[in-house]
Every structure is written in C-alpha cells, then in structure tokens.
Amino acid sequence: MKTGLILEGGAMRGMFSAGVMDVLMENGIEFDGAIGVSAGAAFGVNYKSKQIGRVLRYNTKFVRDKRYCGFRVLLKTGNIYSTEFCYDEVPLKHDPFDFDTYEKSPMEFYVVATDVETGEAVYHKYEGRDDHCFEWIRASASMPIVSQIVEIEGQKMLDGGISDSIPVRYFESIGYGRSVAVLTQCKDYRKKPNKMMPLVKMKYKKFPAFIETMANRHNVYNETLAYIEEKEKTGELFVIRPEQELPVKHVEKDPEKLKAAYEMGRATATKQLPKIIEFLSKAKATD
C-alpha cells in the first residue's frame, strides 16, 4: 500500500506545515509520494529535495525584502509575490533548491492548480528543472485577484486551493491508500462564502466556470473536511493540524510570527510522532 503526504495551502500558514515536515524529515520518515496545494506545493517540494530548514530560512530572511512580497510588488508586477525574485533569484541564486536530489528521489511529487477556463483542478506530477522549472509551483500558488494567470503549454491556471484545497480523494484515486494530511486550520474551522465574489466576477468575467468554482469553494472545502474526519475514524488517514489559530496572515511580513507558526508545526509533529510512525508502519505491514 502506497503511503502519501498531503499538504494543504494557506499562504504563510504553510509555515506550520514546514515545521511538521522538518520534524518528519529529521526522523527519517519517507513517503512514496506527496501532493501539495499552493503553499503546500511551494514548501512541500523541499521534502523530496530533503532540504531540512530551507523553508524557514529563506522566508524569515527575505520576507521584509521589498523585492519579495507585498502590495508594492503587486502594483509593480501584478503579483503579490514577485515572480522574478521568489521563483528565480531566491531558489536559483540566494538559497538554491537542490534539483539533483529532487530528481534522483523515487518519491513522486504532485502539485494542484486550477484551470481558469474550465474551473477544474489540474493534477500534475512535477518532475523538476526541465518541467518548466518552477512554473508549475507558481501556478499552484498564484492566489486569485492578487496574482497573474500562469500559462503553461496553453493551459491558463491559478491557485490549486480554489478547486481542490485538500486533495485526499485524488491521492486515493491514484493508489495512495494510507496518507498523512497536514492541514493549516484548526479542527473546528469551516470556510465561509467568499466576500470578494463581486470583485472575482468583475476580474474573471471571461471565465464563468472559474467564477462558479470560486463561488462554490466553501461548500466543497467543508464537504472535504467532513470526508477527512470520516477517514480519520476508519484509520485510513492521519491528520496533523494546528491546535490553535496560527499567528500569521496570508501575506505576513513579521519573521518572528513566521517562526512562531513554524515552531507550532514542529511541536505538533513531535507530539504526534509515535502515532505517525505507528500509522505508517501498518501500511508497510500490508505490502
């Protein structure tokens, strides 16, 4: 039975997931595959490249850099996170991503994006530097309204969280029968209707299917949470989530708050580590 790691997005709430992943990597926990959505994709690739601490390192170092993110970057480039700086300079020059280790690893890594023309989820097995470099990661993490549409081989895409925030069902459908899901919201969280829908309808009027997906996102998300809770009860899914609300905003400029969210992830994973190991060992016992 294949074991998987499922990583929800949530912009800088993903620092919680980074803390979880570092603890898992430090303890030698390996998965057959992983799937990341938005920040889950951007941060999750470091699991396959085995770069412990990298997510915390580059985010705390550059989060206050004027070139990195913020409304000044948005006005200048059309992206709240700079394409040139975040997906070129940082991973290729300032804090290099280890493509060699990533590409040698047998672990599969999938990213989720949303096709703006169909409104449907796009699931892509990301192969590395020759697979459009970081464009698939950028597509998965490009939040609507504050990001430009990313086009890859004619397909126009935005944030994967719009269509499938927690892709448990997809991973099951391709053979991952026992997975660990890292969520970035507390257990009692439920998504509410999007207050930005008037702006969404105006900005994406050429893409009616996308607008419909955005309008229905809260319903799909909440139904997925119900499905996840059922899978937890049957022992088919192990869920790691914050025990309290994370101290970060979507676009967080305070490195200390980013570190706090990261440490919360570390503490949660450390506390649950024996149960995680037991859960995964049962999957291997059925092989």
XYZ file of N, CA and C in Angstrom:
861
model
N 0.849 -1.202 0.000
C 0.000 0.000 0.000
C 0.881 1.248 0.000
N 0.658 2.124 -0.952
C 1.482 3.326 -1.038
C 1.114 4.334 0.054
N 2.140 4.967 0.627
C 1.932 5.987 1.651
C 2.138 7.371 1.051
N 1.286 8.307 1.451
C 1.342 9.649 0.885
C 1.371 10.741 1.927
N 1.832 11.905 1.501
C 1.839 13.116 2.314
C 1.014 14.155 1.568
N -0.042 14.650 2.195
C -0.959 15.605 1.572
C -0.813 16.943 2.274
N -0.502 18.003 1.513
C -0.167 19.298 2.092
C -1.138 20.385 1.645
N -1.963 20.850 2.577
C -2.879 21.955 2.295
C -2.082 23.242 2.107
N -2.696 24.222 1.444
C -2.071 25.527 1.280
C -2.442 26.471 2.409
N -2.629 27.744 2.057
C -2.959 28.732 3.087
C -1.930 29.830 3.189
N -1.190 30.079 2.104
C -0.147 31.117 2.094
C 0.806 30.902 3.272
N 1.036 31.910 4.083
C 2.034 31.781 5.133
C 1.607 30.901 6.310
N 0.375 30.407 6.301
C 0.030 29.359 7.266
C 0.835 28.101 6.963
N 1.377 28.042 5.759
C 2.207 26.918 5.363
C 3.482 26.796 6.184
N 3.822 27.819 6.955
C 4.976 27.709 7.840
C 4.745 26.636 8.896
N 3.487 26.427 9.281
C 3.144 25.332 10.194
C 3.523 24.001 9.544
N 3.147 23.837 8.292
C 3.468 22.607 7.554
C 4.973 22.420 7.422
N 5.699 23.533 7.233
C 7.158 23.453 7.127
C 7.762 22.887 8.404
N 7.231 23.307 9.553
C 7.708 22.782 10.830
C 7.422 21.306 10.970
N 6.223 20.905 10.552
C 5.852 19.484 10.583
C 6.805 18.678 9.699
N 7.009 19.150 8.478
C 7.847 18.407 7.533
C 9.284 18.264 8.017
N 9.827 19.315 8.630
C 11.202 19.227 9.105
C 11.349 18.156 10.183
N 10.377 18.054 11.081
C 10.420 17.017 12.113
C 10.344 15.626 11.479
N 9.461 15.469 10.495
C 9.337 14.176 9.822
C 10.630 13.810 9.109
N 11.235 14.780 8.418
C 12.491 14.504 7.721
C 13.620 14.187 8.699
N 13.680 14.923 9.795
C 14.724 14.689 10.801
C 14.632 13.286 11.396
N 13.435 12.720 11.380
C 13.231 11.389 11.926
C 13.204 10.296 10.858
N 13.640 10.659 9.650
C 13.797 9.679 8.588
C 12.506 9.102 8.039
N 11.415 9.827 8.181
C 10.129 9.335 7.691
C 10.007 9.611 6.193
N 9.823 8.551 5.431
C 9.728 8.667 3.976
C 8.337 8.262 3.498
N 7.924 8.866 2.411
C 6.635 8.576 1.793
C 6.877 8.153 0.350
N 5.934 7.379 -0.183
C 6.024 7.010 -1.598
C 5.723 8.199 -2.500
N 4.917 9.118 -1.991
C 4.572 10.292 -2.780
C 3.993 11.389 -1.912
N 3.963 12.585 -2.470
C 3.371 13.731 -1.774
C 2.609 14.567 -2.788
N 1.641 15.320 -2.292
C 0.895 16.243 -3.142
C 0.705 17.543 -2.387
N 1.012 18.655 -3.046
C 0.937 19.950 -2.403
C 0.039 20.911 -3.157
N -0.651 21.731 -2.405
C -1.547 22.735 -2.970
C -1.060 24.110 -2.533
N -0.837 24.997 -3.497
C -0.441 26.372 -3.205
C 0.835 26.396 -2.368
N 0.788 26.959 -1.164
C 1.984 26.958 -0.312
C 2.423 25.539 0.004
N 1.489 24.611 0.018
C 1.838 23.212 0.232
C 2.725 22.672 -0.870
N 2.543 23.193 -2.083
C 3.412 22.818 -3.202
C 4.750 23.547 -3.112
N 4.693 24.847 -2.860
C 5.906 25.664 -2.813
C 6.850 25.221 -1.698
N 6.287 24.854 -0.558
C 7.112 24.416 0.564
C 7.363 22.907 0.521
N 6.384 22.154 0.012
C 6.468 20.702 0.031
C 7.555 20.118 -0.847
N 7.936 20.803 -1.920
C 8.986 20.269 -2.792
C 10.284 20.039 -2.026
N 10.457 20.770 -0.927
C 11.673 20.615 -0.132
C 11.734 19.271 0.588
N 10.606 18.581 0.684
C 10.615 17.243 1.279
C 11.307 16.269 0.326
N 10.962 16.384 -0.921
C 11.575 15.499 -1.933
C 13.045 15.838 -2.163
N 13.409 17.108 -2.007
C 14.816 17.502 -2.155
C 15.588 17.371 -0.838
N 14.883 16.982 0.223
C 15.479 16.707 1.543
C 16.227 17.900 2.121
N 15.648 19.091 1.956
C 16.302 20.299 2.442
C 15.649 20.784 3.742
N 16.053 20.150 4.812
C 15.532 20.495 6.139
C 15.895 21.941 6.474
N 14.898 22.701 6.947
C 15.136 24.071 7.404
C 15.109 25.128 6.323
N 15.063 24.725 5.046
C 15.158 25.706 3.970
C 13.967 26.651 3.936
N 12.767 26.139 4.135
C 11.563 26.984 4.075
C 11.627 28.089 5.129
N 11.978 27.714 6.344
C 12.098 28.717 7.413
C 13.205 29.707 7.087
N 14.319 29.206 6.608
C 15.490 30.040 6.366
C 15.212 31.145 5.349
N 14.710 30.770 4.171
C 14.561 31.808 3.145
C 13.377 32.722 3.404
N 12.324 32.201 4.045
C 11.184 33.074 4.328
C 11.508 34.119 5.394
N 12.164 33.720 6.468
C 12.490 34.692 7.512
C 13.560 35.679 7.036
N 14.419 35.224 6.142
C 15.473 36.113 5.639
C 14.936 37.169 4.690
N 13.981 36.780 3.818
C 13.575 37.682 2.750
C 12.179 38.288 2.887
N 11.428 37.896 3.911
C 10.032 38.324 3.979
C 9.873 39.847 4.045
N 10.848 40.550 4.571
C 10.787 42.014 4.642
C 11.500 42.690 3.469
N 12.048 41.887 2.594
C 12.728 42.427 1.412
C 11.679 43.009 0.463
N 11.890 44.212 -0.002
C 10.930 44.890 -0.883
C 10.728 44.136 -2.200
N 11.674 43.298 -2.557
C 11.575 42.548 -3.807
C 10.735 41.280 -3.665
N 10.438 40.879 -2.436
C 9.858 39.559 -2.179
C 8.336 39.533 -2.297
N 7.660 40.306 -1.463
C 6.203 40.281 -1.482
C 5.637 41.571 -0.902
N 4.350 41.767 -1.120
C 3.675 42.944 -0.583
C 2.938 43.717 -1.660
N 2.229 44.731 -1.229
C 1.396 45.485 -2.166
C 2.216 46.352 -3.113
N 3.408 46.734 -2.712
C 4.289 47.467 -3.626
C 4.679 46.566 -4.806
N 4.988 45.293 -4.495
C 5.311 44.316 -5.544
C 4.089 44.075 -6.429
N 2.914 43.992 -5.801
C 1.676 43.770 -6.548
C 1.427 44.889 -7.549
N 1.575 46.118 -7.126
C 1.343 47.260 -8.016
C 2.354 47.293 -9.165
N 3.571 46.856 -8.871
C 4.630 46.910 -9.873
C 4.558 45.759 -10.867
N 4.177 44.558 -10.383
C 4.288 43.361 -11.214
C 2.966 42.651 -11.495
N 1.929 42.960 -10.710
C 0.669 42.233 -10.853
C 0.617 40.962 -10.032
N 1.678 40.713 -9.254
C 1.761 39.544 -8.376
C 2.170 39.982 -6.976
N 1.429 39.536 -5.973
C 1.767 39.955 -4.615
C 3.058 39.307 -4.140
N 3.387 38.134 -4.711
C 4.701 37.525 -4.509
C 5.451 37.624 -5.830
N 6.581 38.289 -5.819
C 7.318 38.569 -7.050
C 7.736 37.302 -7.778
N 7.332 37.187 -9.033
C 7.717 36.035 -9.845
C 9.232 35.967 -10.002
N 9.834 37.076 -10.353
C 11.275 37.106 -10.614
C 12.079 36.783 -9.363
N 11.708 37.385 -8.238
C 12.502 37.208 -7.026
C 12.229 35.855 -6.350
N 10.929 35.522 -6.183
C 10.558 34.310 -5.434
C 10.807 33.019 -6.195
N 10.657 33.063 -7.522
C 10.758 31.827 -8.305
C 11.997 31.779 -9.201
N 12.860 32.764 -9.058
C 14.083 32.797 -9.846
C 15.279 33.083 -8.944
N 15.341 34.317 -8.430
C 16.529 34.697 -7.660
C 16.727 33.863 -6.397
N 15.676 33.722 -5.585
C 15.834 33.002 -4.315
C 16.198 31.532 -4.535
N 15.399 30.760 -5.305
C 15.704 29.328 -5.418
C 16.876 28.977 -6.328
N 17.294 29.901 -7.176
C 18.392 29.601 -8.092
C 19.708 30.257 -7.693
N 19.627 31.315 -6.849
C 20.841 32.050 -6.505
C 21.054 32.183 -4.998
N 20.082 32.735 -4.284
C 20.287 33.089 -2.884
C 20.220 31.896 -1.928
N 19.288 30.980 -2.166
C 19.150 29.783 -1.322
C 18.776 28.641 -2.259
N 19.756 28.093 -2.969
C 19.484 27.173 -4.081
C 18.666 25.944 -3.716
N 17.688 25.681 -4.559
C 16.899 24.457 -4.441
C 17.719 23.318 -5.017
N 17.727 22.172 -4.324
C 18.562 21.041 -4.740
C 17.818 20.184 -5.769
N 17.894 20.596 -7.018
C 17.239 19.858 -8.093
C 17.825 18.451 -8.260
N 19.126 18.306 -8.033
C 19.758 16.999 -8.223
C 19.147 15.961 -7.285
N 19.044 16.307 -6.005
C 18.454 15.388 -5.030
C 16.980 15.156 -5.337
N 16.285 16.227 -5.704
C 14.861 16.120 -6.037
C 14.648 15.115 -7.167
N 15.419 15.238 -8.214
C 15.217 14.406 -9.403
C 15.687 12.967 -9.213
N 16.611 12.733 -8.291
C 17.086 11.377 -8.015
C 16.147 10.624 -7.074
N 15.368 11.358 -6.300
C 14.484 10.730 -5.319
C 13.373 9.938 -6.009
N 13.072 8.728 -5.540
C 11.987 7.943 -6.125
C 10.602 8.429 -5.701
N 10.559 9.309 -4.734
C 9.290 9.854 -4.247
C 8.601 10.667 -5.345
N 7.316 10.417 -5.553
C 6.548 11.214 -6.513
C 6.088 12.508 -5.841
N 6.032 13.587 -6.608
C 5.514 14.842 -6.046
C 4.544 15.469 -7.041
N 3.322 15.699 -6.569
C 2.273 16.274 -7.398
C 1.915 17.674 -6.903
N 1.566 18.523 -7.849
C 1.058 19.848 -7.499
C -0.369 19.976 -8.042
N -1.154 20.802 -7.386
C -2.533 21.047 -7.808
C -2.672 22.507 -8.208
N -3.231 22.747 -9.370
C -3.552 24.098 -9.833
C -5.011 24.097 -10.276
N -5.522 25.260 -10.640
C -6.902 25.368 -11.121
C -6.906 25.955 -12.523
N -7.527 25.257 -13.452
C -7.671 25.736 -14.831
C -8.746 26.818 -14.838
N -8.376 28.038 -15.212
C -9.335 29.142 -15.139
C -10.407 29.058 -16.235
N -10.142 28.305 -17.283
C -11.123 28.188 -18.362
C -12.193 27.147 -18.061
N -11.814 26.097 -17.338
C -12.782 25.039 -17.004
C -13.248 25.108 -15.551
N -12.466 25.770 -14.704
C -12.768 25.812 -13.277
C -12.412 24.522 -12.561
N -11.760 23.601 -13.240
C -11.466 22.296 -12.663
C -10.016 22.199 -12.175
N -9.802 21.263 -11.258
C -8.466 21.040 -10.722
C -7.565 20.389 -11.768
N -6.302 20.781 -11.747
C -5.275 20.193 -12.598
C -4.262 19.538 -11.668
N -4.031 18.243 -11.856
C -3.081 17.499 -11.023
C -1.867 17.161 -11.880
N -0.716 17.640 -11.460
C 0.485 17.481 -12.287
C 1.617 16.868 -11.485
N 2.198 15.800 -12.007
C 3.371 15.197 -11.390
C 4.592 16.027 -11.787
N 5.136 16.735 -10.822
C 6.204 17.694 -11.085
C 7.566 16.985 -11.085
N 8.273 17.082 -12.212
C 9.497 16.315 -12.409
C 10.787 17.072 -12.094
N 10.734 18.410 -12.032
C 11.960 19.143 -11.705
C 12.309 20.233 -12.694
N 13.583 20.505 -12.823
C 14.036 21.703 -13.552
C 13.616 21.723 -15.023
N 13.558 20.544 -15.673
C 13.174 20.514 -17.082
C 11.658 20.508 -17.276
N 10.941 20.485 -16.169
C 9.481 20.516 -16.202
C 9.016 21.958 -15.953
N 9.438 22.853 -16.861
C 9.091 24.279 -16.776
C 9.613 24.928 -15.505
N 10.745 24.435 -15.011
C 11.414 24.965 -13.824
C 10.411 25.105 -12.671
N 10.153 26.326 -12.197
C 9.228 26.494 -11.069
C 7.841 26.982 -11.493
N 7.533 26.938 -12.782
C 6.258 27.483 -13.244
C 5.053 26.707 -12.703
N 5.184 25.386 -12.560
C 4.065 24.619 -12.002
C 3.841 24.957 -10.531
N 4.918 25.202 -9.821
C 4.804 25.608 -8.424
C 4.141 26.980 -8.341
N 4.564 27.878 -9.205
C 3.980 29.226 -9.225
C 2.505 29.172 -9.577
N 2.130 28.331 -10.532
C 0.722 28.207 -10.904
C -0.104 27.749 -9.712
N 0.390 26.753 -9.006
C -0.332 26.223 -7.850
C -0.515 27.267 -6.761
N 0.464 28.174 -6.632
C 0.466 29.135 -5.527
C 0.002 30.543 -5.911
N -0.508 30.716 -7.115
C -0.913 32.055 -7.572
C -2.336 32.378 -7.125
N -2.431 33.093 -6.023
C -3.729 33.421 -5.438
C -4.540 34.322 -6.371
N -5.838 34.076 -6.502
C -6.665 34.919 -7.367
C -6.688 36.369 -6.892
N -7.021 37.265 -7.782
C -7.085 38.717 -7.549
C -5.696 39.338 -7.453
N -4.810 38.718 -6.661
C -3.501 39.334 -6.410
C -2.367 38.644 -7.174
N -2.719 37.829 -8.171
C -1.695 37.165 -8.987
C -2.124 37.134 -10.440
N -1.153 37.151 -11.313
C -1.430 36.995 -12.730
C -1.673 35.524 -13.055
N -2.479 35.278 -14.066
C -2.704 33.915 -14.532
C -1.402 33.346 -15.074
N -1.102 32.092 -14.719
C 0.106 31.420 -15.205
C -0.280 30.491 -16.355
N 0.383 30.644 -17.481
C 0.073 29.821 -18.656
C 1.218 28.859 -18.943
N 0.896 27.569 -18.994
C 1.879 26.531 -19.309
C 1.328 25.681 -20.453
N 2.021 25.702 -21.564
C 1.613 24.955 -22.757
C 0.143 25.208 -23.113
N -0.245 26.472 -23.048
C -1.589 26.881 -23.444
C -2.648 26.764 -22.372
N -2.306 26.166 -21.253
C -3.280 25.997 -20.165
C -3.125 27.149 -19.173
N -4.220 27.851 -18.904
C -4.207 29.017 -18.029
C -4.620 28.600 -16.616
N -3.764 28.934 -15.637
C -4.010 28.413 -14.293
C -3.767 29.424 -13.179
N -4.466 29.153 -12.057
C -4.272 29.881 -10.807
C -4.252 28.869 -9.656
N -4.249 29.378 -8.462
C -4.147 28.633 -7.203
C -4.955 27.330 -7.167
N -4.284 26.240 -6.812
C -4.958 24.948 -6.726
C -5.992 24.858 -5.625
N -5.847 25.703 -4.597
C -6.793 25.670 -3.495
C -8.197 26.095 -3.877
N -8.343 26.733 -5.019
C -9.664 27.164 -5.479
C -10.525 25.952 -5.825
N -9.917 24.938 -6.416
C -10.671 23.780 -6.905
C -10.538 22.542 -6.026
N -9.387 22.372 -5.365
C -9.184 21.198 -4.511
C -8.148 21.518 -3.442
N -8.618 22.096 -2.348
C -7.712 22.561 -1.295
C -6.984 21.439 -0.579
N -7.670 20.307 -0.411
C -7.068 19.173 0.303
C -7.346 17.921 -0.540
N -6.455 17.577 -1.455
C -6.732 16.548 -2.472
C -6.648 15.100 -1.980
N -7.395 14.800 -0.936
C -7.398 13.447 -0.372
C -7.963 12.444 -1.373
N -9.095 12.782 -1.970
C -9.744 11.852 -2.899
C -8.865 11.578 -4.118
N -8.210 12.605 -4.634
C -7.353 12.389 -5.801
C -6.219 11.441 -5.459
N -5.593 11.641 -4.320
C -4.476 10.773 -3.960
C -4.937 9.336 -3.757
N -6.103 9.168 -3.198
C -6.666 7.825 -3.076
C -6.879 7.204 -4.456
N -7.336 8.018 -5.410
C -7.675 7.509 -6.740
C -6.463 7.012 -7.513
N -5.261 7.475 -7.136
C -4.056 7.022 -7.847
C -3.237 6.052 -6.991
N -3.897 5.492 -5.973
C -3.269 4.387 -5.260
C -2.657 4.656 -3.912
N -2.803 5.873 -3.409
C -2.254 6.185 -2.092
C -3.304 5.871 -1.024
N -3.206 4.636 -0.510
C -4.237 4.135 0.389
C -4.081 4.528 1.835
N -2.914 5.060 2.187
C -2.675 5.437 3.582
C -1.826 6.709 3.591
N -2.424 7.811 3.974
C -1.732 9.094 3.868
C -1.774 9.886 5.162
N -0.782 10.761 5.287
C -0.739 11.760 6.354
C -1.110 13.092 5.720
N -2.143 13.744 6.245
C -2.569 15.043 5.717
C -2.197 16.140 6.707
N -1.502 17.149 6.208
C -1.133 18.285 7.050
C -2.035 19.460 6.679
N -2.921 19.825 7.600
C -3.850 20.928 7.398
C -3.319 22.174 8.098
N -3.801 23.328 7.671
C -3.295 24.579 8.249
C -4.375 25.370 8.981
N -5.508 24.718 9.235
C -6.571 25.318 10.040
C -6.913 24.377 11.193
N -7.464 24.931 12.264
C -7.858 24.142 13.429
C -9.038 23.229 13.084
N -9.302 22.251 13.944
C -10.311 21.243 13.660
C -11.710 21.825 13.521
N -12.024 22.880 14.263
C -13.385 23.431 14.213
C -13.572 24.460 13.099
N -12.534 24.694 12.295
C -12.646 25.687 11.214
C -13.571 25.201 10.106
N -14.414 26.108 9.632
C -15.228 25.863 8.445
C -15.174 27.117 7.574
N -14.997 26.897 6.275
C -14.853 28.029 5.360
C -16.198 28.689 5.108
N -16.199 30.010 5.027
C -17.413 30.793 4.779
C -17.442 31.278 3.330
N -18.609 31.683 2.838
C -18.687 32.211 1.467
C -17.706 33.361 1.257
N -17.174 33.434 0.060
C -16.160 34.422 -0.284
C -16.772 35.825 -0.402
N -16.311 36.735 0.438
C -16.814 38.109 0.419
C -16.316 38.890 -0.794
N -15.308 38.336 -1.467
C -14.712 39.027 -2.615
C -15.366 38.647 -3.945
N -16.478 37.910 -3.894
C -17.087 37.441 -5.137
C -17.445 38.547 -6.125
N -17.933 39.728 -5.690
C -18.201 40.794 -6.671
C -16.947 41.169 -7.474
N -15.797 41.221 -6.785
C -14.544 41.549 -7.467
C -14.102 40.390 -8.355
N -14.306 39.158 -7.881
C -13.974 37.962 -8.666
C -14.770 37.959 -9.973
N -16.062 38.250 -9.873
C -16.925 38.261 -11.064
C -16.493 39.339 -12.058
N -16.012 40.439 -11.533
C -15.574 41.536 -12.397
C -14.244 41.191 -13.082
N -13.301 40.688 -12.299
C -11.952 40.431 -12.825
C -11.915 39.244 -13.777
N -12.753 38.217 -13.508
C -12.691 36.993 -14.291
C -13.973 36.758 -15.098
N -14.557 37.817 -15.585
C -15.821 37.714 -16.319
C -15.699 36.878 -17.596
N -14.476 36.734 -18.111
C -14.259 35.903 -19.299
C -14.234 34.411 -18.960
N -14.236 34.098 -17.663
C -14.102 32.709 -17.233
C -15.241 32.316 -16.286
N -16.451 32.123 -16.830
C -17.625 31.828 -15.992
C -17.500 30.549 -15.168
N -16.840 29.523 -15.708
C -16.673 28.274 -14.955
C -15.789 28.500 -13.736
N -14.786 29.333 -13.901
C -13.892 29.663 -12.783
C -14.650 30.423 -11.699
N -15.489 31.361 -12.111
C -16.298 32.120 -11.157
C -17.203 31.184 -10.366
N -17.801 30.219 -11.055
C -18.676 29.255 -10.381
C -17.905 28.423 -9.355
N -16.698 28.009 -9.726
C -15.860 27.245 -8.795
C -15.510 28.082 -7.573
N -15.187 29.343 -7.785
C -14.874 30.236 -6.677
C -16.074 30.412 -5.751
N -17.246 30.566 -6.340
C -18.461 30.794 -5.555
C -18.826 29.578 -4.706
N -18.467 28.402 -5.199
C -18.833 27.155 -4.512
C -17.699 26.599 -3.665
N -16.610 27.312 -3.606
C -15.416 26.786 -2.957
C -15.658 26.413 -1.493
N -16.371 27.241 -0.765
C -16.572 26.971 0.665
C -17.348 25.677 0.876
N -18.311 25.415 0.004
C -19.093 24.178 0.139
C -18.224 22.943 -0.106
N -17.409 23.002 -1.151
C -16.526 21.878 -1.483
C -15.511 21.659 -0.366
N -14.958 22.746 0.139
C -13.954 22.654 1.200
C -14.548 22.012 2.457
N -15.705 22.484 2.858
C -16.323 21.968 4.084
C -16.752 20.513 3.938
N -17.183 20.139 2.728
C -17.540 18.740 2.484
C -16.289 17.868 2.542
N -15.179 18.395 2.056
C -13.918 17.657 2.114
C -13.485 17.442 3.559
N -13.681 18.443 4.398
C -13.352 18.292 5.816
C -14.176 17.168 6.451
N -15.439 17.085 6.084
C -16.299 16.010 6.609
C -15.785 14.652 6.148
N -15.366 14.569 4.903
C -14.816 13.326 4.353
C -13.531 12.944 5.097
N -12.690 13.938 5.358
C -11.442 13.701 6.075
C -11.702 13.161 7.476
N -12.680 13.714 8.157
C -13.000 13.246 9.502
C -13.466 11.790 9.495
N -14.197 11.409 8.458
C -14.618 10.006 8.340
C -13.422 9.092 8.105
N -12.483 9.547 7.286
C -11.287 8.755 7.010
C -10.389 8.639 8.248
N -10.389 9.675 9.071
C -9.661 9.601 10.338
C -10.244 8.509 11.229
N -11.564 8.457 11.293
C -12.257 7.490 12.151
C -11.970 6.052 11.731
N -11.860 5.829 10.419
C -11.609 4.470 9.923
C -10.127 4.102 9.952
N -9.278 5.072 10.285
C -7.845 4.797 10.361
C -7.129 4.801 9.034
N -7.777 5.307 7.990
C -7.164 5.342 6.658
C -6.360 6.619 6.426
N -6.550 7.601 7.291
C -5.897 8.893 7.129
C -5.444 9.393 8.492
N -4.213 9.906 8.543
C -3.710 10.529 9.770
C -3.625 12.024 9.521
N -4.260 12.809 10.365
C -4.329 14.250 10.153
C -3.511 14.998 11.206
N -2.678 15.902 10.721
C -1.922 16.806 11.588
C -2.457 18.206 11.330
N -2.897 18.878 12.367
C -3.472 20.223 12.219
C -3.093 21.083 13.419
N -3.140 22.398 13.295
C -2.833 23.261 14.445
C -3.862 23.067 15.559
N -3.392 23.128 16.792
C -4.303 23.016 17.926
C -4.952 24.354 18.244
N -4.375 25.428 17.724
C -4.952 26.764 17.884
C -4.655 27.585 16.638
N -5.331 28.701 16.498
C -5.174 29.536 15.305
C -3.725 29.986 15.150
N -3.231 29.921 13.927
C -1.851 30.311 13.666
C -1.699 31.835 13.676
N -0.555 32.340 14.142
C -0.356 33.786 14.322
C 0.123 34.510 13.070
N -0.301 34.061 11.883
C 0.186 34.673 10.648
C -0.969 35.053 9.731
N -0.737 36.099 8.949
C -1.675 36.498 7.903
C -1.225 35.852 6.589
N -2.098 35.961 5.576
C -1.738 35.404 4.266
C -0.418 35.982 3.777
N -0.287 37.292 3.854
C 0.959 37.948 3.467
C 1.566 38.505 4.753
N 2.348 37.678 5.420
C 2.918 38.033 6.718
C 4.321 38.614 6.540
N 4.556 39.791 7.121
C 5.841 40.472 6.967
C 6.716 40.385 8.216
N 6.214 39.747 9.259
C 6.951 39.659 10.517
C 7.649 38.298 10.605
N 8.969 38.260 10.506
C 9.681 36.977 10.540
C 9.487 36.218 11.854
N 9.261 36.947 12.955
C 9.053 36.279 14.243
C 7.725 35.520 14.256
N 6.725 36.053 13.603
C 5.437 35.356 13.517
C 5.548 34.129 12.615
N 6.334 34.242 11.551
C 6.565 33.091 10.691
C 7.267 31.982 11.476
N 8.243 32.373 12.261
C 8.974 31.395 13.065
C 8.054 30.761 14.110
N 7.146 31.571 14.676
C 6.217 31.050 15.679
C 5.307 29.978 15.073
N 4.798 30.229 13.852
C 3.945 29.246 13.175
C 4.737 27.984 12.869
N 5.985 28.159 12.453
C 6.868 27.030 12.177
C 7.085 26.189 13.433
N 7.348 26.844 14.536
C 7.590 26.135 15.799
C 6.334 25.417 16.277
N 5.172 25.985 15.999
C 3.925 25.296 16.330
C 3.808 23.996 15.540
N 4.228 24.035 14.280
C 4.230 22.829 13.464
C 5.190 21.788 14.005
N 6.372 22.237 14.395
C 7.360 21.321 14.965
C 6.830 20.667 16.242
N 6.242 21.485 17.109
C 5.745 20.964 18.385
C 4.628 19.949 18.172
N 3.735 20.248 17.234
C 2.616 19.346 16.949
C 3.114 18.019 16.386
N 4.047 18.086 15.447
C 4.584 16.866 14.837
C 5.364 16.034 15.852
N 6.139 16.690 16.693
C 6.921 15.988 17.708
C 6.004 15.252 18.680
N 4.944 15.923 19.072
C 3.974 15.325 19.992
C 3.304 14.093 19.386
N 3.025 14.152 18.084
C 2.296 13.074 17.426
C 3.198 12.045 16.752
N 4.504 12.228 16.833
C 5.452 11.391 16.098
C 5.268 9.888 16.336
N 5.146 9.422 17.574
C 4.964 7.970 17.765
C 3.738 7.422 17.043
N 2.646 8.171 17.053
C 1.422 7.731 16.384
C 1.590 7.751 14.861
N 2.334 8.737 14.355
C 2.583 8.814 12.909
C 3.389 7.598 12.457
N 4.424 7.273 13.203
C 5.266 6.121 12.869
C 4.448 4.830 12.902
N 3.613 4.691 13.916
C 2.757 3.502 14.024
C 1.781 3.414 12.856
N 1.190 4.554 12.495
C 0.238 4.608 11.389
C 0.888 4.161 10.083
N 2.078 4.654 9.800
C 2.767 4.317 8.550
C 3.305 2.884 8.562
N 3.687 2.399 9.711
C 4.208 1.030 9.798
C 3.109 0.012 9.474
N 1.877 0.338 9.780
C 0.760 -0.543 9.468
C 0.560 -0.652 7.956
N 0.827 0.459 7.263
C 0.710 0.439 5.802
C 1.757 -0.485 5.212
N 2.982 -0.415 5.707
C 4.059 -1.256 5.186
C 3.816 -2.716 5.513
N 3.132 -2.964 6.640
C 2.871 -4.346 7.062
C 1.904 -5.048 6.116
N 1.112 -4.265 5.357
C 0.145 -4.848 4.434
C 0.721 -5.102 3.055
N 1.954 -4.643 2.810
C 2.570 -4.819 1.477
C 2.852 -6.296 1.191
